[in-house]
Each structure stands twice: as structure tokens, then as C-alpha cells.
Amino acid sequence: MAKLERLDKVLANMGYGSRKDVKSFIKAGLVSVNGKIILDNSFKVDPNNDMIQFKDGVVNYRKYVYLMMNKPQGLVSSTDDPFSRTVIDLLPEEYLIYKPFPAGRLDKDTEGLLLLTNDGQLAHQLLSPKKGVDKTYYVEVEGYVDESYIVAFKEGVVLDDGYKCLPAQLEIIQPDLISKVYLTIQEGKFHQVKRMFQSFDMRVVYLKRISMGPLKLDESLASGEFRELTEEELSLLKS
Ligand code: URA
């Protein structure tokens, strides 16, 4: 069944002004619903189906916003932080009105794929350990990563606190003094990738998330850039 919401609330949520502003716009006859001017603030609308017009322009109501960001180093992935700039600081006002938050954290020095949304249900689906969504990282790590590590990661790496990780898939791109690998994990423990390598006395020197479930980082996004998910990406994520 359609969820009805107060007209003044819908307009205020859309950024047409404060609740007080939009009440005065409604009283002034500037707002119509399905072609009829509405003077009652508390009038209930189905924001997804009713046609709401403000000063003759159609109000494109959206409840959710889904943004893919190529997170740069140096920003924290939370909505606010007393000491550091956050990924939210990169977003313009037109997106801030939806109050997006990062679905899952990346460390301050980690780059790459970050989903920003206000859809709590989708975020939960992606992050819940029970759902086992794959997260793939490109990793540069000090030390020679040979084939034997593939087995070790598959068997479950034990972290410094004794936690045994779920099986992880390691793909070696280039073994060297600083090795380049892809690592796919299904969990999201604090500093997990770094700690997994630490358990072999290896230090991660560069970390970038390149995919999350079916969502792949759009390589055309420069560091710090973002874009909305395409319809296709969204339906893949939700399926
Ligand atoms: N693992 C880490 O160690 N850091 C991240 O940012 C993500 C995964």
C-alpha cells in the first residue's frame, strides 16, 4: 500500500525550504497536487505517485539516493568527525538533503569503492556478515607473497586478537619485494585486510577497494569523484 506523507514534510525534505517556509508557500497557493492547488499543509500525498508541482515545476520526489564514490586517501568515511574531513564533505547540497551515509567504512588511508546512500535496508544487506557479500581489494604489501599464501588465506587467517577469519580468496598479481595482490573477503572487521597480512608480519602499503558484491568501482571516477548508481547497478545490488 502507498505510504502517505504530509505535503509540507515532503517539500521540506526535498529541500524546498524549512518546514515554516514551505507552509507559507502552500498557504500562498504555490503548490498543487495532481493539478489542484492545495492550501492545507497537512494534506497527505503519495510522494511516489502523486504529481506535486511547485510554482508550475514538477517536484521530482525521491526517497533514496545511491552514490558510488572513489574515496580518496585522507578522508574518514563517516558522516561527521571532530578532527578530520569526511567523505560527506565532498558532496554538494543537492545530495546532502537526503542525508546519505557511507555503507561500510574504509580506513582514512584506504581508497576506492564507497557506496553512499540513505537506504538503511540496502546498506544492512551489504554489510551484514550473514549475507556474506564479497569485498575485493587491490593490495600492495611489503614482502614476497607466494602461492603458499593462497592456501593460508583460504584456510582462515588468525588475527592478533585470536579471531579466525572466514576463508578469503587471494589472487597474486605480482610477487615481489612489494607484492601486488587482489584479496576478496566477506567480512568487515576493523582494519581487516591490514591485520590479515600483519599476521604474516607483512605491512600493507596501499589498499584500494575495487568491488562490493556485484558493484564494481567505475575506474573513470578520479579519486574523490562520485556519481549516482545506474539503474542496472542498483537492480543488481538489490537482487
Ligand atoms: N581492510 C582494512 O584494513 N582497511 C580498510 O579500509 C578496509 C579493509
Tab-separated table of C-alpha atoms and ligand atoms in Angstrom:
chain	number	residue	atom	x	y	z
A	1	MET	CA	0.000	0.000	0.000
A	2	ALA	CA	1.225	3.503	-0.832
A	3	LYS	CA	2.777	5.315	2.113
A	4	LEU	CA	1.166	8.745	2.506
A	5	GLU	CA	3.125	11.680	3.839
A	6	ARG	CA	2.325	15.267	4.722
A	7	LEU	CA	2.769	17.642	1.806
A	8	ASP	CA	4.773	20.176	3.840
A	9	LYS	CA	7.095	17.441	5.069
A	10	VAL	CA	7.710	16.085	1.577
A	11	LEU	CA	8.584	19.531	0.234
A	12	ALA	CA	10.818	20.359	3.181
A	13	ASN	CA	12.631	17.014	2.828
A	14	MET	CA	13.185	17.817	-0.809
A	15	GLY	CA	14.980	20.997	0.137
A	16	TYR	CA	12.313	23.484	-0.952
A	17	GLY	CA	12.799	25.338	2.321
A	18	SER	CA	12.313	24.880	6.037
A	19	ARG	CA	9.038	23.415	7.250
A	20	LYS	CA	7.973	27.006	8.056
A	21	ASP	CA	8.937	28.224	4.543
A	22	VAL	CA	7.019	25.520	2.746
A	23	LYS	CA	3.965	26.077	4.920
A	24	SER	CA	3.891	29.665	3.739
A	25	PHE	CA	4.370	28.586	0.096
A	26	ILE	CA	1.416	26.229	0.443
A	27	LYS	CA	-0.736	28.933	2.084
A	28	ALA	CA	0.180	31.275	-0.780
A	29	GLY	CA	-1.239	28.792	-3.309
A	30	LEU	CA	2.100	27.926	-4.918
A	31	VAL	CA	1.729	24.178	-4.569
A	32	SER	CA	-0.579	21.840	-6.441
A	33	VAL	CA	-1.140	18.114	-6.271
A	34	ASN	CA	-2.389	16.315	-9.372
A	35	GLY	CA	-3.272	19.657	-10.918
A	36	LYS	CA	-5.262	21.021	-7.957
A	37	ILE	CA	-3.946	23.819	-5.754
A	38	ILE	CA	-3.682	22.634	-2.163
A	39	LEU	CA	-3.822	25.138	0.683
A	40	ASP	CA	-3.720	22.649	3.510
A	41	ASN	CA	-0.238	21.885	4.915
A	42	SER	CA	-1.317	18.619	6.391
A	43	PHE	CA	-2.694	17.347	3.080
A	44	LYS	CA	-1.465	13.774	2.584
A	45	VAL	CA	0.263	12.756	-0.624
A	46	ASP	CA	1.741	9.594	-2.041
A	47	PRO	CA	5.108	11.100	-2.927
A	48	ASN	CA	5.995	8.295	-5.294
A	49	ASN	CA	2.837	8.556	-7.384
A	50	ASP	CA	1.132	11.920	-6.935
A	51	MET	CA	2.274	14.728	-9.194
A	52	ILE	CA	3.356	17.564	-6.955
A	53	GLN	CA	4.026	20.942	-8.557
A	54	PHE	CA	5.734	23.937	-7.041
A	55	LYS	CA	5.394	27.215	-8.963
A	56	ASP	CA	4.474	25.175	-12.093
A	57	GLY	CA	7.607	22.997	-11.903
A	58	VAL	CA	7.138	19.301	-11.162
A	59	VAL	CA	8.718	18.211	-7.908
A	60	ASN	CA	10.794	15.129	-8.542
A	61	TYR	CA	10.424	13.306	-5.310
A	62	ARG	CA	12.951	10.713	-4.404
A	63	LYS	CA	13.244	8.961	-1.179
A	64	TYR	CA	16.627	7.371	-1.678
A	65	VAL	CA	19.898	8.338	-3.189
A	66	TYR	CA	22.698	5.927	-4.161
A	67	LEU	CA	26.158	7.272	-4.900
A	68	MET	CA	29.325	5.478	-5.883
A	69	MET	CA	32.440	7.308	-4.728
A	70	ASN	CA	36.078	6.690	-5.440
A	71	LYS	CA	37.162	7.558	-1.907
A	72	PRO	CA	40.440	9.438	-1.734
A	73	GLN	CA	43.044	8.945	0.964
A	74	GLY	CA	42.952	11.376	3.858
A	75	LEU	CA	39.191	11.483	4.469
A	76	VAL	CA	37.306	9.478	7.046
A	77	SER	CA	34.285	7.506	5.944
A	78	SER	CA	31.759	8.709	8.482
A	79	THR	CA	29.149	11.441	8.405
A	80	ASP	CA	30.985	13.729	10.790
A	81	ASP	CA	34.260	13.769	12.610
A	82	PRO	CA	35.659	16.302	15.068
A	83	PHE	CA	39.194	16.114	13.676
A	84	SER	CA	39.081	15.270	10.007
A	85	ARG	CA	37.256	15.986	6.777
A	86	THR	CA	34.791	13.284	5.878
A	87	VAL	CA	33.620	11.791	2.589
A	88	ILE	CA	30.327	13.626	3.114
A	89	ASP	CA	32.220	16.926	2.770
A	90	LEU	CA	32.728	16.061	-0.910
A	91	LEU	CA	29.003	16.063	-1.643
A	92	PRO	CA	27.069	19.116	-2.841
A	93	GLU	CA	23.915	20.385	-1.131
A	94	GLU	CA	21.599	18.716	-3.643
A	95	TYR	CA	22.647	15.331	-2.239
A	96	LEU	CA	23.081	16.364	1.397
A	97	ILE	CA	19.347	16.924	1.764
A	98	TYR	CA	18.930	13.139	1.526
A	99	LYS	CA	21.314	12.629	4.453
A	100	PRO	CA	23.441	9.924	2.840
A	101	PHE	CA	25.906	7.908	4.887
A	102	PRO	CA	28.697	5.531	3.861
A	103	ALA	CA	27.576	1.907	3.648
A	104	GLY	CA	30.638	0.392	5.269
A	105	ARG	CA	33.866	2.023	6.282
A	106	LEU	CA	37.196	2.355	4.638
A	107	ASP	CA	40.218	3.464	6.655
A	108	LYS	CA	41.408	7.028	6.273
A	109	ASP	CA	44.349	5.879	4.131
A	110	THR	CA	42.289	3.417	2.053
A	111	GLU	CA	40.975	4.393	-1.357
A	112	GLY	CA	38.324	3.127	-3.671
A	113	LEU	CA	34.755	1.999	-3.850
A	114	LEU	CA	32.427	3.501	-1.290
A	115	LEU	CA	28.660	3.438	-1.528
A	116	LEU	CA	26.866	6.420	-0.026
A	117	THR	CA	23.150	6.072	0.489
A	118	ASN	CA	20.270	6.840	2.823
A	119	ASP	CA	18.746	3.417	2.184
A	120	GLY	CA	19.398	1.725	5.506
A	121	GLN	CA	17.919	-1.558	4.379
A	122	LEU	CA	20.233	-1.879	1.397
A	123	ALA	CA	23.235	-0.857	3.496
A	124	HIS	CA	22.355	-3.517	6.033
A	125	GLN	CA	22.059	-6.168	3.323
A	126	LEU	CA	25.503	-5.311	2.008
A	127	LEU	CA	27.180	-5.166	5.386
A	128	SER	CA	25.522	-7.900	7.381
A	129	PRO	CA	28.077	-10.679	7.972
A	130	LYS	CA	25.242	-13.173	7.465
A	131	LYS	CA	24.835	-12.087	3.846
A	132	GLY	CA	28.499	-12.792	3.070
A	133	VAL	CA	28.860	-10.121	0.396
A	134	ASP	CA	32.264	-10.288	-1.322
A	135	LYS	CA	34.518	-7.252	-0.992
A	136	THR	CA	37.574	-7.234	-3.215
A	137	TYR	CA	40.664	-5.142	-2.514
A	138	TYR	CA	43.717	-4.368	-4.554
A	139	VAL	CA	46.604	-4.604	-2.112
A	140	GLU	CA	50.260	-3.677	-2.213
A	141	VAL	CA	52.067	-5.350	0.642
A	142	GLU	CA	55.675	-5.444	1.789
A	143	GLY	CA	57.053	-8.939	1.377
A	144	TYR	CA	57.052	-11.717	-1.147
A	145	VAL	CA	53.547	-13.207	-1.444
A	146	ASP	CA	53.962	-16.644	-2.999
A	147	GLU	CA	51.449	-19.383	-3.811
A	148	SER	CA	51.551	-20.783	-0.272
A	149	TYR	CA	49.606	-17.739	0.933
A	150	ILE	CA	46.657	-18.669	-1.257
A	151	VAL	CA	46.131	-21.774	0.853
A	152	ALA	CA	46.727	-19.917	4.127
A	153	PHE	CA	44.104	-17.281	3.286
A	154	LYS	CA	41.697	-19.968	2.144
A	155	GLU	CA	42.073	-21.854	5.407
A	156	GLY	CA	41.293	-18.774	7.501
A	157	VAL	CA	43.847	-16.311	8.786
A	158	VAL	CA	44.017	-15.847	12.559
A	159	LEU	CA	44.128	-12.182	13.603
A	160	ASP	CA	46.055	-10.637	16.511
A	161	ASP	CA	43.013	-10.953	18.798
A	162	GLY	CA	42.658	-14.674	18.089
A	163	TYR	CA	39.735	-14.283	15.675
A	164	LYS	CA	39.850	-16.794	12.818
A	165	CYS	CA	38.728	-15.147	9.587
A	166	LEU	CA	36.389	-16.813	7.144
A	167	PRO	CA	38.081	-18.255	4.058
A	168	ALA	CA	39.393	-15.486	1.805
A	169	GLN	CA	40.437	-15.621	-1.842
A	170	LEU	CA	43.883	-14.382	-2.661
A	171	GLU	CA	44.928	-13.741	-6.239
A	172	ILE	CA	48.561	-12.927	-6.796
A	173	ILE	CA	49.150	-10.303	-9.472
A	174	GLN	CA	52.861	-9.892	-8.947
A	175	PRO	CA	55.035	-11.375	-6.200
A	176	ASP	CA	57.917	-9.038	-5.386
A	177	LEU	CA	59.565	-7.138	-2.553
A	178	ILE	CA	56.319	-5.194	-2.580
A	179	SER	CA	53.785	-7.721	-3.835
A	180	LYS	CA	50.598	-6.830	-5.667
A	181	VAL	CA	47.544	-8.963	-4.992
A	182	TYR	CA	43.757	-8.994	-5.000
A	183	LEU	CA	42.110	-10.142	-1.805
A	184	THR	CA	38.418	-10.966	-1.528
A	185	ILE	CA	36.834	-11.184	1.910
A	186	GLN	CA	33.253	-11.461	3.059
A	187	GLU	CA	33.653	-9.800	6.420
A	188	GLY	CA	34.406	-6.291	7.554
A	189	LYS	CA	36.366	-6.483	10.777
A	190	PHE	CA	38.256	-3.392	11.880
A	191	HIS	CA	41.365	-2.967	9.653
A	192	GLN	CA	40.754	-6.495	8.466
A	193	VAL	CA	42.912	-6.648	5.347
A	194	LYS	CA	45.835	-4.943	7.057
A	195	ARG	CA	45.553	-7.227	10.064
A	196	MET	CA	45.312	-10.332	7.893
A	197	PHE	CA	48.670	-9.513	6.335
A	198	GLN	CA	50.046	-8.399	9.685
A	199	SER	CA	49.539	-11.927	10.952
A	200	PHE	CA	52.306	-12.893	8.483
A	201	ASP	CA	54.412	-9.899	9.604
A	202	MET	CA	53.655	-8.094	6.377
A	203	ARG	CA	52.723	-4.433	6.125
A	204	VAL	CA	50.080	-3.219	3.697
A	205	VAL	CA	51.403	-0.090	1.986
A	206	TYR	CA	48.487	0.596	-0.345
A	207	LEU	CA	44.868	-0.508	-0.185
A	208	LYS	CA	42.015	0.132	-2.566
A	209	ARG	CA	38.575	-1.460	-2.619
A	210	ILE	CA	37.574	-2.316	-6.152
A	211	SER	CA	34.275	-4.143	-5.722
A	212	MET	CA	31.478	-4.878	-3.312
A	213	GLY	CA	29.138	-7.692	-4.320
A	214	PRO	CA	28.097	-7.000	-7.910
A	215	LEU	CA	29.159	-3.354	-7.703
A	216	LYS	CA	32.483	-2.561	-9.387
A	217	LEU	CA	34.392	0.680	-8.942
A	218	ASP	CA	33.950	2.815	-12.042
A	219	GLU	CA	37.587	3.372	-12.994
A	220	SER	CA	36.650	6.573	-14.818
A	221	LEU	CA	35.955	8.182	-11.444
A	222	ALA	CA	39.029	10.099	-10.357
A	223	SER	CA	39.959	9.973	-6.701
A	224	GLY	CA	37.334	11.976	-4.781
A	225	GLU	CA	34.768	11.860	-7.586
A	226	PHE	CA	31.361	10.265	-7.298
A	227	ARG	CA	28.316	9.558	-9.400
A	228	GLU	CA	24.847	8.129	-8.951
A	229	LEU	CA	24.458	4.399	-9.460
A	230	THR	CA	22.918	3.428	-12.773
A	231	GLU	CA	19.543	1.662	-12.803
A	232	GLU	CA	21.362	-1.517	-13.756
A	233	GLU	CA	23.849	-1.302	-10.876
A	234	LEU	CA	21.038	-0.630	-8.459
A	235	SER	CA	18.944	-3.557	-9.588
A	236	LEU	CA	21.995	-5.849	-9.403
A	237	LEU	CA	22.657	-4.666	-5.867
A	238	LYS	CA	19.083	-5.192	-4.804
A	239	SER	CA	18.679	-8.615	-6.424
B	1	URA	N1	40.620	-3.600	5.497
B	1	URA	C1	41.450	-2.677	6.007
B	1	URA	O1	42.431	-2.993	6.643
B	1	URA	N2	41.155	-1.381	5.791
B	1	URA	C2	40.095	-0.977	5.060
B	1	URA	O2	39.897	0.228	4.878
B	1	URA	C3	39.254	-1.952	4.519
B	1	URA	C4	39.537	-3.258	4.759
